[in-house]
Amino acid sequence: MFKSLTKLDYLLKETFLGLVRGGWMNWAAVSTVTVLLFLFGLSLQTSWQVEKLLYQFGSQLEVSVYLEPDTQVETIEPLIATMPEVAAIQSITKEQAWTKLVKEMRISDIEGATQQLGENPLVDEMKVKARNSQVVPTLATQLAKLPGVDTVQYVDEAVKRIAQLHQGLNWITLTITIILTLTAIAVTTTTIRLIVMARRQEIEIMQLVGATRAWIYLPFILQGITFGLVGGAIAWSFISLIQQFLGKLLANQPEFIQAITNGVQLTPAQILLLPLILLSFGSAVGLMGSLFAVRRFAKG
């Protein structure tokens, strides 16, 4: 036990000594890893949020049916109820829709607003819920053919657009991540290599007294991992600050914007997973960079 603690103490001291001697080159490596992990973390978080938005719209099985001005809900509802694709029907009269709209616009005098327009400009609406998302386009087509139906709307087009956006973001994220990962590994490799060269004389002495190559170069590998961990911690701090800023900014936005924002909030599991991913990714980048740096010297 004492021997293990002695070895651990030696590794930690040698790692710290290497970091001190690295000087500004350490910050070059850490900053490169930080930029990589910051952009990767933002992209990953955005991808999760777009997925939730996609699911939110994709799981919206309601089809909005707007009737012609002279058509009453009572004449259409029995026809819709007989359709096998229909799971539920909610009727909204134009009076109910107008009252809700006026309240959302924060107009206290509903009668006055109606008089200014001459009459209620809205029409009766029916929200038809489909049994599953696959039958929504077919149901919308059938509803549009009913007599007295003016227009039919559902979120199919919005889902397609969001899906295209999500796919495009994933490709952009992958490209940027690959480029920055290679850059971070290269900078880490150069930094560790310079530190090794600066301590070349000490390494030769250690080899003469019988120290193994693995024992000699392990502190340098730990330095690379430290670069990744520090970069991950800084990147996560920046992402957290941006989240807090956006949270305060969106707090005063209209209810519609707040509803969408609340719908794409990360789950507790994702909130815990994101920093773990950043730290793990950073450690892997630092490990690869340090291994590339010491490989040539270890073979010598």
PDB file of C-alpha atoms in Angstrom:
ATOM      1  CA  MET A   1       0.000   0.000   0.000  1.00  0.00           C
ATOM      2  CA  PHE A   2       2.751   2.435   0.923  1.00  0.00           C
ATOM      3  CA  LYS A   3       4.637   1.520  -2.232  1.00  0.00           C
ATOM      4  CA  SER A   4       1.593   2.237  -4.384  1.00  0.00           C
ATOM      5  CA  LEU A   5       1.071   5.605  -2.720  1.00  0.00           C
ATOM      6  CA  THR A   6       4.734   6.447  -3.298  1.00  0.00           C
ATOM      7  CA  LYS A   7       4.406   5.653  -7.005  1.00  0.00           C
ATOM      8  CA  LEU A   8       1.217   7.691  -7.270  1.00  0.00           C
ATOM      9  CA  ASP A   9       2.876  10.614  -5.504  1.00  0.00           C
ATOM     10  CA  TYR A  10       5.790  10.426  -7.929  1.00  0.00           C
ATOM     11  CA  LEU A  11       3.510  10.382 -10.983  1.00  0.00           C
ATOM     12  CA  LEU A  12       1.490  13.346  -9.756  1.00  0.00           C
ATOM     13  CA  LYS A  13       4.607  15.370  -8.961  1.00  0.00           C
ATOM     14  CA  GLU A  14       6.192  14.593 -12.334  1.00  0.00           C
ATOM     15  CA  THR A  15       2.959  15.447 -14.125  1.00  0.00           C
ATOM     16  CA  PHE A  16       2.671  18.759 -12.303  1.00  0.00           C
ATOM     17  CA  LEU A  17       6.326  19.521 -12.973  1.00  0.00           C
ATOM     18  CA  GLY A  18       5.812  18.891 -16.672  1.00  0.00           C
ATOM     19  CA  LEU A  19       2.810  21.181 -16.741  1.00  0.00           C
ATOM     20  CA  VAL A  20       4.786  23.945 -15.041  1.00  0.00           C
ATOM     21  CA  ARG A  21       7.658  23.596 -17.472  1.00  0.00           C
ATOM     22  CA  GLY A  22       5.313  23.569 -20.451  1.00  0.00           C
ATOM     23  CA  GLY A  23       4.558  27.269 -19.931  1.00  0.00           C
ATOM     24  CA  TRP A  24       2.490  28.973 -22.594  1.00  0.00           C
ATOM     25  CA  MET A  25       2.492  25.864 -24.779  1.00  0.00           C
ATOM     26  CA  ASN A  26       0.188  24.267 -22.214  1.00  0.00           C
ATOM     27  CA  TRP A  27      -2.365  26.998 -22.813  1.00  0.00           C
ATOM     28  CA  ALA A  28      -2.035  26.531 -26.571  1.00  0.00           C
ATOM     29  CA  ALA A  29      -3.024  22.886 -26.161  1.00  0.00           C
ATOM     30  CA  VAL A  30      -5.732  23.588 -23.578  1.00  0.00           C
ATOM     31  CA  SER A  31      -7.272  26.420 -25.602  1.00  0.00           C
ATOM     32  CA  THR A  32      -7.373  24.294 -28.757  1.00  0.00           C
ATOM     33  CA  VAL A  33      -9.082  21.465 -26.885  1.00  0.00           C
ATOM     34  CA  THR A  34     -11.456  23.978 -25.265  1.00  0.00           C
ATOM     35  CA  VAL A  35     -12.543  25.378 -28.629  1.00  0.00           C
ATOM     36  CA  LEU A  36     -13.073  21.845 -29.946  1.00  0.00           C
ATOM     37  CA  LEU A  37     -15.148  20.747 -26.955  1.00  0.00           C
ATOM     38  CA  PHE A  38     -17.076  24.019 -26.738  1.00  0.00           C
ATOM     39  CA  LEU A  39     -18.255  23.790 -30.352  1.00  0.00           C
ATOM     40  CA  PHE A  40     -18.825  20.058 -30.047  1.00  0.00           C
ATOM     41  CA  GLY A  41     -20.824  20.521 -26.833  1.00  0.00           C
ATOM     42  CA  LEU A  42     -22.980  23.270 -28.337  1.00  0.00           C
ATOM     43  CA  SER A  43     -23.589  21.199 -31.460  1.00  0.00           C
ATOM     44  CA  LEU A  44     -24.467  18.113 -29.432  1.00  0.00           C
ATOM     45  CA  GLN A  45     -26.827  20.077 -27.213  1.00  0.00           C
ATOM     46  CA  THR A  46     -28.461  21.705 -30.242  1.00  0.00           C
ATOM     47  CA  SER A  47     -28.838  18.290 -31.872  1.00  0.00           C
ATOM     48  CA  TRP A  48     -30.607  16.954 -28.790  1.00  0.00           C
ATOM     49  CA  GLN A  49     -32.912  19.958 -28.711  1.00  0.00           C
ATOM     50  CA  VAL A  50     -33.754  19.697 -32.417  1.00  0.00           C
ATOM     51  CA  GLU A  51     -34.509  16.002 -31.908  1.00  0.00           C
ATOM     52  CA  LYS A  52     -36.923  16.898 -29.107  1.00  0.00           C
ATOM     53  CA  LEU A  53     -38.508  19.574 -31.298  1.00  0.00           C
ATOM     54  CA  LEU A  54     -38.795  17.055 -34.110  1.00  0.00           C
ATOM     55  CA  TYR A  55     -40.404  14.552 -31.772  1.00  0.00           C
ATOM     56  CA  GLN A  56     -42.658  17.245 -30.358  1.00  0.00           C
ATOM     57  CA  PHE A  57     -43.971  18.159 -33.803  1.00  0.00           C
ATOM     58  CA  GLY A  58     -43.811  14.625 -35.122  1.00  0.00           C
ATOM     59  CA  SER A  59     -45.946  13.334 -32.293  1.00  0.00           C
ATOM     60  CA  GLN A  60     -48.483  16.079 -32.894  1.00  0.00           C
ATOM     61  CA  LEU A  61     -51.230  14.026 -34.505  1.00  0.00           C
ATOM     62  CA  GLU A  62     -53.832  16.779 -34.728  1.00  0.00           C
ATOM     63  CA  VAL A  63     -55.181  18.020 -38.029  1.00  0.00           C
ATOM     64  CA  SER A  64     -56.769  21.473 -37.955  1.00  0.00           C
ATOM     65  CA  VAL A  65     -59.912  21.684 -40.091  1.00  0.00           C
ATOM     66  CA  TYR A  66     -61.184  25.195 -40.853  1.00  0.00           C
ATOM     67  CA  LEU A  67     -64.776  25.346 -42.036  1.00  0.00           C
ATOM     68  CA  GLU A  68     -66.345  27.707 -44.535  1.00  0.00           C
ATOM     69  CA  PRO A  69     -68.119  30.725 -42.964  1.00  0.00           C
ATOM     70  CA  ASP A  70     -71.626  29.324 -43.575  1.00  0.00           C
ATOM     71  CA  THR A  71     -70.816  25.808 -42.354  1.00  0.00           C
ATOM     72  CA  GLN A  72     -71.603  24.708 -38.840  1.00  0.00           C
ATOM     73  CA  VAL A  73     -69.581  22.257 -36.781  1.00  0.00           C
ATOM     74  CA  GLU A  74     -72.640  20.093 -36.152  1.00  0.00           C
ATOM     75  CA  THR A  75     -72.996  19.258 -39.840  1.00  0.00           C
ATOM     76  CA  ILE A  76     -69.400  18.095 -40.290  1.00  0.00           C
ATOM     77  CA  GLU A  77     -68.642  16.373 -36.989  1.00  0.00           C
ATOM     78  CA  PRO A  78     -70.751  13.220 -37.644  1.00  0.00           C
ATOM     79  CA  LEU A  79     -68.993  12.679 -40.989  1.00  0.00           C
ATOM     80  CA  ILE A  80     -65.549  12.958 -39.412  1.00  0.00           C
ATOM     81  CA  ALA A  81     -66.459  10.683 -36.499  1.00  0.00           C
ATOM     82  CA  THR A  82     -67.120   7.782 -38.898  1.00  0.00           C
ATOM     83  CA  MET A  83     -63.597   7.845 -40.342  1.00  0.00           C
ATOM     84  CA  PRO A  84     -61.482   4.918 -39.070  1.00  0.00           C
ATOM     85  CA  GLU A  85     -58.312   7.033 -38.856  1.00  0.00           C
ATOM     86  CA  VAL A  86     -59.888   9.426 -36.328  1.00  0.00           C
ATOM     87  CA  ALA A  87     -59.121   8.965 -32.635  1.00  0.00           C
ATOM     88  CA  ALA A  88     -60.759  12.088 -31.204  1.00  0.00           C
ATOM     89  CA  ILE A  89     -62.444  15.328 -32.254  1.00  0.00           C
ATOM     90  CA  GLN A  90     -62.430  18.723 -30.570  1.00  0.00           C
ATOM     91  CA  SER A  91     -64.699  21.467 -31.850  1.00  0.00           C
ATOM     92  CA  ILE A  92     -63.793  25.128 -31.451  1.00  0.00           C
ATOM     93  CA  THR A  93     -66.401  27.683 -32.435  1.00  0.00           C
ATOM     94  CA  LYS A  94     -65.328  30.974 -33.923  1.00  0.00           C
ATOM     95  CA  GLU A  95     -66.528  32.746 -30.786  1.00  0.00           C
ATOM     96  CA  GLN A  96     -64.293  30.596 -28.596  1.00  0.00           C
ATOM     97  CA  ALA A  97     -61.343  31.053 -30.947  1.00  0.00           C
ATOM     98  CA  TRP A  98     -61.871  34.832 -31.049  1.00  0.00           C
ATOM     99  CA  THR A  99     -62.072  35.108 -27.255  1.00  0.00           C
ATOM    100  CA  LYS A 100     -58.871  33.101 -26.869  1.00  0.00           C
ATOM    101  CA  LEU A 101     -57.067  35.176 -29.510  1.00  0.00           C
ATOM    102  CA  VAL A 102     -58.091  38.462 -27.917  1.00  0.00           C
ATOM    103  CA  LYS A 103     -56.904  37.275 -24.504  1.00  0.00           C
ATOM    104  CA  GLU A 104     -53.565  36.177 -25.935  1.00  0.00           C
ATOM    105  CA  MET A 105     -53.206  39.633 -27.480  1.00  0.00           C
ATOM    106  CA  ARG A 106     -54.032  41.071 -24.023  1.00  0.00           C
ATOM    107  CA  ILE A 107     -57.008  43.078 -25.223  1.00  0.00           C
ATOM    108  CA  SER A 108     -59.392  43.612 -22.305  1.00  0.00           C
ATOM    109  CA  ASP A 109     -62.341  45.008 -24.299  1.00  0.00           C
ATOM    110  CA  ILE A 110     -63.435  42.012 -26.370  1.00  0.00           C
ATOM    111  CA  GLU A 111     -66.711  43.587 -27.527  1.00  0.00           C
ATOM    112  CA  GLY A 112     -64.953  46.783 -28.564  1.00  0.00           C
ATOM    113  CA  ALA A 113     -62.363  44.896 -30.585  1.00  0.00           C
ATOM    114  CA  THR A 114     -65.124  42.940 -32.324  1.00  0.00           C
ATOM    115  CA  GLN A 115     -67.050  46.112 -33.155  1.00  0.00           C
ATOM    116  CA  GLN A 116     -63.972  47.721 -34.677  1.00  0.00           C
ATOM    117  CA  LEU A 117     -63.646  44.819 -37.115  1.00  0.00           C
ATOM    118  CA  GLY A 118     -67.355  44.791 -37.825  1.00  0.00           C
ATOM    119  CA  GLU A 119     -67.678  41.092 -37.008  1.00  0.00           C
ATOM    120  CA  ASN A 120     -65.737  38.089 -35.818  1.00  0.00           C
ATOM    121  CA  PRO A 121     -63.204  37.407 -38.627  1.00  0.00           C
ATOM    122  CA  LEU A 122     -62.576  33.798 -37.596  1.00  0.00           C
ATOM    123  CA  VAL A 123     -64.341  30.584 -38.613  1.00  0.00           C
ATOM    124  CA  ASP A 124     -65.314  27.429 -36.803  1.00  0.00           C
ATOM    125  CA  GLU A 125     -62.456  24.996 -36.364  1.00  0.00           C
ATOM    126  CA  MET A 126     -62.196  21.312 -35.613  1.00  0.00           C
ATOM    127  CA  LYS A 127     -59.092  19.648 -34.237  1.00  0.00           C
ATOM    128  CA  VAL A 128     -59.052  16.052 -35.407  1.00  0.00           C
ATOM    129  CA  LYS A 129     -56.600  13.701 -33.722  1.00  0.00           C
ATOM    130  CA  ALA A 130     -55.322  10.803 -35.819  1.00  0.00           C
ATOM    131  CA  ARG A 131     -54.719   7.311 -34.442  1.00  0.00           C
ATOM    132  CA  ASN A 132     -51.035   7.451 -35.441  1.00  0.00           C
ATOM    133  CA  SER A 133     -48.639   9.681 -37.357  1.00  0.00           C
ATOM    134  CA  GLN A 134     -48.614   7.466 -40.463  1.00  0.00           C
ATOM    135  CA  VAL A 135     -52.282   8.114 -41.285  1.00  0.00           C
ATOM    136  CA  VAL A 136     -52.119  11.900 -40.841  1.00  0.00           C
ATOM    137  CA  PRO A 137     -51.504  12.748 -44.552  1.00  0.00           C
ATOM    138  CA  THR A 138     -54.281  10.375 -45.675  1.00  0.00           C
ATOM    139  CA  LEU A 139     -56.675  11.735 -43.067  1.00  0.00           C
ATOM    140  CA  ALA A 140     -55.898  15.323 -44.063  1.00  0.00           C
ATOM    141  CA  THR A 141     -56.685  14.513 -47.714  1.00  0.00           C
ATOM    142  CA  GLN A 142     -60.015  12.935 -46.776  1.00  0.00           C
ATOM    143  CA  LEU A 143     -60.962  15.851 -44.545  1.00  0.00           C
ATOM    144  CA  ALA A 144     -60.187  18.386 -47.273  1.00  0.00           C
ATOM    145  CA  LYS A 145     -62.709  16.667 -49.592  1.00  0.00           C
ATOM    146  CA  LEU A 146     -65.623  17.040 -47.160  1.00  0.00           C
ATOM    147  CA  PRO A 147     -68.306  19.587 -48.123  1.00  0.00           C
ATOM    148  CA  GLY A 148     -68.055  22.793 -46.148  1.00  0.00           C
ATOM    149  CA  VAL A 149     -64.343  22.418 -45.360  1.00  0.00           C
ATOM    150  CA  ASP A 150     -62.283  25.439 -46.364  1.00  0.00           C
ATOM    151  CA  THR A 151     -58.683  24.484 -45.474  1.00  0.00           C
ATOM    152  CA  VAL A 152     -56.873  21.691 -43.669  1.00  0.00           C
ATOM    153  CA  GLN A 153     -53.531  22.176 -41.913  1.00  0.00           C
ATOM    154  CA  TYR A 154     -51.132  19.853 -40.155  1.00  0.00           C
ATOM    155  CA  VAL A 155     -47.440  19.890 -39.266  1.00  0.00           C
ATOM    156  CA  ASP A 156     -46.111  17.537 -41.954  1.00  0.00           C
ATOM    157  CA  GLU A 157     -44.202  20.264 -43.775  1.00  0.00           C
ATOM    158  CA  ALA A 158     -42.784  21.629 -40.520  1.00  0.00           C
ATOM    159  CA  VAL A 159     -41.569  18.156 -39.565  1.00  0.00           C
ATOM    160  CA  LYS A 160     -39.838  17.741 -42.924  1.00  0.00           C
ATOM    161  CA  ARG A 161     -38.105  21.103 -42.593  1.00  0.00           C
ATOM    162  CA  ILE A 162     -36.946  20.372 -39.051  1.00  0.00           C
ATOM    163  CA  ALA A 163     -35.709  16.926 -40.092  1.00  0.00           C
ATOM    164  CA  GLN A 164     -33.702  18.479 -42.939  1.00  0.00           C
ATOM    165  CA  LEU A 165     -32.273  21.051 -40.537  1.00  0.00           C
ATOM    166  CA  HIS A 166     -31.342  18.310 -38.081  1.00  0.00           C
ATOM    167  CA  GLN A 167     -29.580  16.275 -40.754  1.00  0.00           C
ATOM    168  CA  GLY A 168     -27.694  19.324 -42.010  1.00  0.00           C
ATOM    169  CA  LEU A 169     -26.581  20.237 -38.497  1.00  0.00           C
ATOM    170  CA  ASN A 170     -25.329  16.704 -37.920  1.00  0.00           C
ATOM    171  CA  TRP A 171     -23.167  16.783 -41.049  1.00  0.00           C
ATOM    172  CA  ILE A 172     -21.780  20.224 -40.216  1.00  0.00           C
ATOM    173  CA  THR A 173     -21.072  19.109 -36.651  1.00  0.00           C
ATOM    174  CA  LEU A 174     -19.306  15.957 -37.841  1.00  0.00           C
ATOM    175  CA  THR A 175     -17.101  17.905 -40.275  1.00  0.00           C
ATOM    176  CA  ILE A 176     -16.140  20.592 -37.775  1.00  0.00           C
ATOM    177  CA  THR A 177     -15.508  18.003 -35.035  1.00  0.00           C
ATOM    178  CA  ILE A 178     -13.189  15.938 -37.221  1.00  0.00           C
ATOM    179  CA  ILE A 179     -11.170  18.980 -38.302  1.00  0.00           C
ATOM    180  CA  LEU A 180     -10.856  20.409 -34.790  1.00  0.00           C
ATOM    181  CA  THR A 181     -10.108  16.999 -33.283  1.00  0.00           C
ATOM    182  CA  LEU A 182      -7.175  16.500 -35.638  1.00  0.00           C
ATOM    183  CA  THR A 183      -5.991  20.038 -34.867  1.00  0.00           C
ATOM    184  CA  ALA A 184      -6.259  19.497 -31.101  1.00  0.00           C
ATOM    185  CA  ILE A 185      -4.367  16.196 -31.314  1.00  0.00           C
ATOM    186  CA  ALA A 186      -1.636  17.845 -33.398  1.00  0.00           C
ATOM    187  CA  VAL A 187      -1.240  20.753 -30.961  1.00  0.00           C
ATOM    188  CA  THR A 188      -1.215  18.396 -27.958  1.00  0.00           C
ATOM    189  CA  THR A 189       1.364  16.185 -29.665  1.00  0.00           C
ATOM    190  CA  THR A 190       3.619  19.167 -30.373  1.00  0.00           C
ATOM    191  CA  THR A 191       3.276  20.465 -26.819  1.00  0.00           C
ATOM    192  CA  ILE A 192       4.106  17.141 -25.179  1.00  0.00           C
ATOM    193  CA  ARG A 193       6.958  16.568 -27.596  1.00  0.00           C
ATOM    194  CA  LEU A 194       8.530  19.912 -26.687  1.00  0.00           C
ATOM    195  CA  ILE A 195       8.197  19.110 -22.983  1.00  0.00           C
ATOM    196  CA  VAL A 196       9.843  15.725 -23.527  1.00  0.00           C
ATOM    197  CA  MET A 197      12.713  17.309 -25.452  1.00  0.00           C
ATOM    198  CA  ALA A 198      13.199  19.908 -22.709  1.00  0.00           C
ATOM    199  CA  ARG A 199      13.568  17.085 -20.172  1.00  0.00           C
ATOM    200  CA  ARG A 200      15.644  14.869 -22.432  1.00  0.00           C
ATOM    201  CA  GLN A 201      18.664  14.909 -20.126  1.00  0.00           C
ATOM    202  CA  GLU A 202      16.593  13.870 -17.110  1.00  0.00           C
ATOM    203  CA  ILE A 203      15.050  11.044 -19.125  1.00  0.00           C
ATOM    204  CA  GLU A 204      18.499   9.730 -20.118  1.00  0.00           C
ATOM    205  CA  ILE A 205      19.577   9.711 -16.476  1.00  0.00           C
ATOM    206  CA  MET A 206      16.447   7.800 -15.499  1.00  0.00           C
ATOM    207  CA  GLN A 207      17.144   5.262 -18.229  1.00  0.00           C
ATOM    208  CA  LEU A 208      20.692   4.816 -16.947  1.00  0.00           C
ATOM    209  CA  VAL A 209      19.466   4.022 -13.431  1.00  0.00           C
ATOM    210  CA  GLY A 210      17.102   1.367 -14.793  1.00  0.00           C
ATOM    211  CA  ALA A 211      13.713   3.093 -15.025  1.00  0.00           C
ATOM    212  CA  THR A 212      11.371   1.492 -17.561  1.00  0.00           C
ATOM    213  CA  ARG A 213      10.172   3.442 -20.573  1.00  0.00           C
ATOM    214  CA  ALA A 214       6.546   3.070 -19.515  1.00  0.00           C
ATOM    215  CA  TRP A 215       7.364   4.557 -16.100  1.00  0.00           C
ATOM    216  CA  ILE A 216       9.363   7.409 -17.657  1.00  0.00           C
ATOM    217  CA  TYR A 217       6.764   8.463 -20.201  1.00  0.00           C
ATOM    218  CA  LEU A 218       3.594   7.878 -18.147  1.00  0.00           C
ATOM    219  CA  PRO A 219       3.716  11.417 -16.617  1.00  0.00           C
ATOM    220  CA  PHE A 220       3.729  12.908 -20.137  1.00  0.00           C
ATOM    221  CA  ILE A 221       0.668  10.856 -21.034  1.00  0.00           C
ATOM    222  CA  LEU A 222      -1.035  12.105 -17.881  1.00  0.00           C
ATOM    223  CA  GLN A 223      -0.204  15.661 -18.930  1.00  0.00           C
ATOM    224  CA  GLY A 224      -2.015  15.130 -22.223  1.00  0.00           C
ATOM    225  CA  ILE A 225      -5.049  13.753 -20.408  1.00  0.00           C
ATOM    226  CA  THR A 226      -4.931  16.776 -18.086  1.00  0.00           C
ATOM    227  CA  PHE A 227      -5.070  19.094 -21.115  1.00  0.00           C
ATOM    228  CA  GLY A 228      -8.258  17.337 -22.200  1.00  0.00           C
ATOM    229  CA  LEU A 229      -9.865  17.439 -18.753  1.00  0.00           C
ATOM    230  CA  VAL A 230      -9.103  21.136 -18.249  1.00  0.00           C
ATOM    231  CA  GLY A 231     -10.355  21.941 -21.760  1.00  0.00           C
ATOM    232  CA  GLY A 232     -13.548  19.982 -21.109  1.00  0.00           C
ATOM    233  CA  ALA A 233     -14.168  21.762 -17.803  1.00  0.00           C
ATOM    234  CA  ILE A 234     -13.664  25.201 -19.369  1.00  0.00           C
ATOM    235  CA  ALA A 235     -15.878  24.343 -22.345  1.00  0.00           C
ATOM    236  CA  TRP A 236     -18.647  23.129 -20.042  1.00  0.00           C
ATOM    237  CA  SER A 237     -18.376  26.337 -17.999  1.00  0.00           C
ATOM    238  CA  PHE A 238     -18.823  28.454 -21.127  1.00  0.00           C
ATOM    239  CA  ILE A 239     -21.800  26.365 -22.261  1.00  0.00           C
ATOM    240  CA  SER A 240     -23.414  26.711 -18.831  1.00  0.00           C
ATOM    241  CA  LEU A 241     -22.977  30.494 -18.924  1.00  0.00           C
ATOM    242  CA  ILE A 242     -24.594  30.636 -22.368  1.00  0.00           C
ATOM    243  CA  GLN A 243     -27.506  28.512 -21.110  1.00  0.00           C
ATOM    244  CA  GLN A 244     -28.068  30.862 -18.181  1.00  0.00           C
ATOM    245  CA  PHE A 245     -27.895  33.924 -20.440  1.00  0.00           C
ATOM    246  CA  LEU A 246     -30.392  32.481 -22.918  1.00  0.00           C
ATOM    247  CA  GLY A 247     -32.660  31.404 -20.064  1.00  0.00           C
ATOM    248  CA  LYS A 248     -32.828  34.957 -18.745  1.00  0.00           C
ATOM    249  CA  LEU A 249     -33.254  36.348 -22.264  1.00  0.00           C
ATOM    250  CA  LEU A 250     -36.160  34.046 -23.112  1.00  0.00           C
ATOM    251  CA  ALA A 251     -37.892  34.575 -19.775  1.00  0.00           C
ATOM    252  CA  ASN A 252     -39.475  37.797 -21.062  1.00  0.00           C
ATOM    253  CA  GLN A 253     -40.496  36.439 -24.465  1.00  0.00           C
ATOM    254  CA  PRO A 254     -44.121  35.715 -25.527  1.00  0.00           C
ATOM    255  CA  GLU A 255     -45.797  32.582 -24.214  1.00  0.00           C
ATOM    256  CA  PHE A 256     -45.522  30.836 -27.589  1.00  0.00           C
ATOM    257  CA  ILE A 257     -41.741  31.205 -27.622  1.00  0.00           C
ATOM    258  CA  GLN A 258     -41.530  30.115 -23.983  1.00  0.00           C
ATOM    259  CA  ALA A 259     -43.671  27.054 -24.711  1.00  0.00           C
ATOM    260  CA  ILE A 260     -41.333  25.953 -27.501  1.00  0.00           C
ATOM    261  CA  THR A 261     -38.310  26.680 -25.308  1.00  0.00           C
ATOM    262  CA  ASN A 262     -39.699  24.604 -22.450  1.00  0.00           C
ATOM    263  CA  GLY A 263     -40.435  21.812 -24.878  1.00  0.00           C
ATOM    264  CA  VAL A 264     -36.809  21.522 -25.966  1.00  0.00           C
ATOM    265  CA  GLN A 265     -35.255  21.705 -22.506  1.00  0.00           C
ATOM    266  CA  LEU A 266     -32.653  19.010 -21.864  1.00  0.00           C
ATOM    267  CA  THR A 267     -33.643  16.135 -19.631  1.00  0.00           C
ATOM    268  CA  PRO A 268     -31.822  15.680 -16.282  1.00  0.00           C
ATOM    269  CA  ALA A 269     -30.003  12.692 -17.792  1.00  0.00           C
ATOM    270  CA  GLN A 270     -28.775  14.804 -20.732  1.00  0.00           C
ATOM    271  CA  ILE A 271     -27.697  17.610 -18.392  1.00  0.00           C
ATOM    272  CA  LEU A 272     -25.518  15.127 -16.489  1.00  0.00           C
ATOM    273  CA  LEU A 273     -24.365  13.328 -19.620  1.00  0.00           C
ATOM    274  CA  LEU A 274     -23.103  16.392 -21.498  1.00  0.00           C
ATOM    275  CA  PRO A 275     -20.193  17.279 -19.150  1.00  0.00           C
ATOM    276  CA  LEU A 276     -19.243  13.598 -18.896  1.00  0.00           C
ATOM    277  CA  ILE A 277     -19.094  13.377 -22.686  1.00  0.00           C
ATOM    278  CA  LEU A 278     -16.989  16.542 -22.905  1.00  0.00           C
ATOM    279  CA  LEU A 279     -14.542  15.357 -20.244  1.00  0.00           C
ATOM    280  CA  SER A 280     -14.290  11.890 -21.789  1.00  0.00           C
ATOM    281  CA  PHE A 281     -13.817  13.280 -25.293  1.00  0.00           C
ATOM    282  CA  GLY A 282     -11.212  15.747 -24.039  1.00  0.00           C
ATOM    283  CA  SER A 283      -9.353  13.000 -22.196  1.00  0.00           C
ATOM    284  CA  ALA A 284      -9.340  10.832 -25.311  1.00  0.00           C
ATOM    285  CA  VAL A 285      -7.955  13.684 -27.439  1.00  0.00           C
ATOM    286  CA  GLY A 286      -5.254  14.430 -24.857  1.00  0.00           C
ATOM    287  CA  LEU A 287      -4.380  10.743 -24.563  1.00  0.00           C
ATOM    288  CA  MET A 288      -4.006  10.311 -28.312  1.00  0.00           C
ATOM    289  CA  GLY A 289      -1.900  13.452 -28.626  1.00  0.00           C
ATOM    290  CA  SER A 290       0.436  12.432 -25.809  1.00  0.00           C
ATOM    291  CA  LEU A 291       0.787   8.873 -27.134  1.00  0.00           C
ATOM    292  CA  PHE A 292       1.786  10.201 -30.550  1.00  0.00           C
ATOM    293  CA  ALA A 293       4.287  12.522 -28.864  1.00  0.00           C
ATOM    294  CA  VAL A 294       6.087   9.904 -26.741  1.00  0.00           C
ATOM    295  CA  ARG A 295       5.899   7.040 -29.243  1.00  0.00           C
ATOM    296  CA  ARG A 296       8.983   8.122 -31.170  1.00  0.00           C
ATOM    297  CA  PHE A 297      11.007   8.827 -28.042  1.00  0.00           C
ATOM    298  CA  ALA A 298       9.929   5.588 -26.391  1.00  0.00           C
ATOM    299  CA  LYS A 299      11.207   3.623 -29.378  1.00  0.00           C
ATOM    300  CA  GLY A 300      14.548   5.413 -29.311  1.00  0.00           C
TER     301      GLY A 300
END
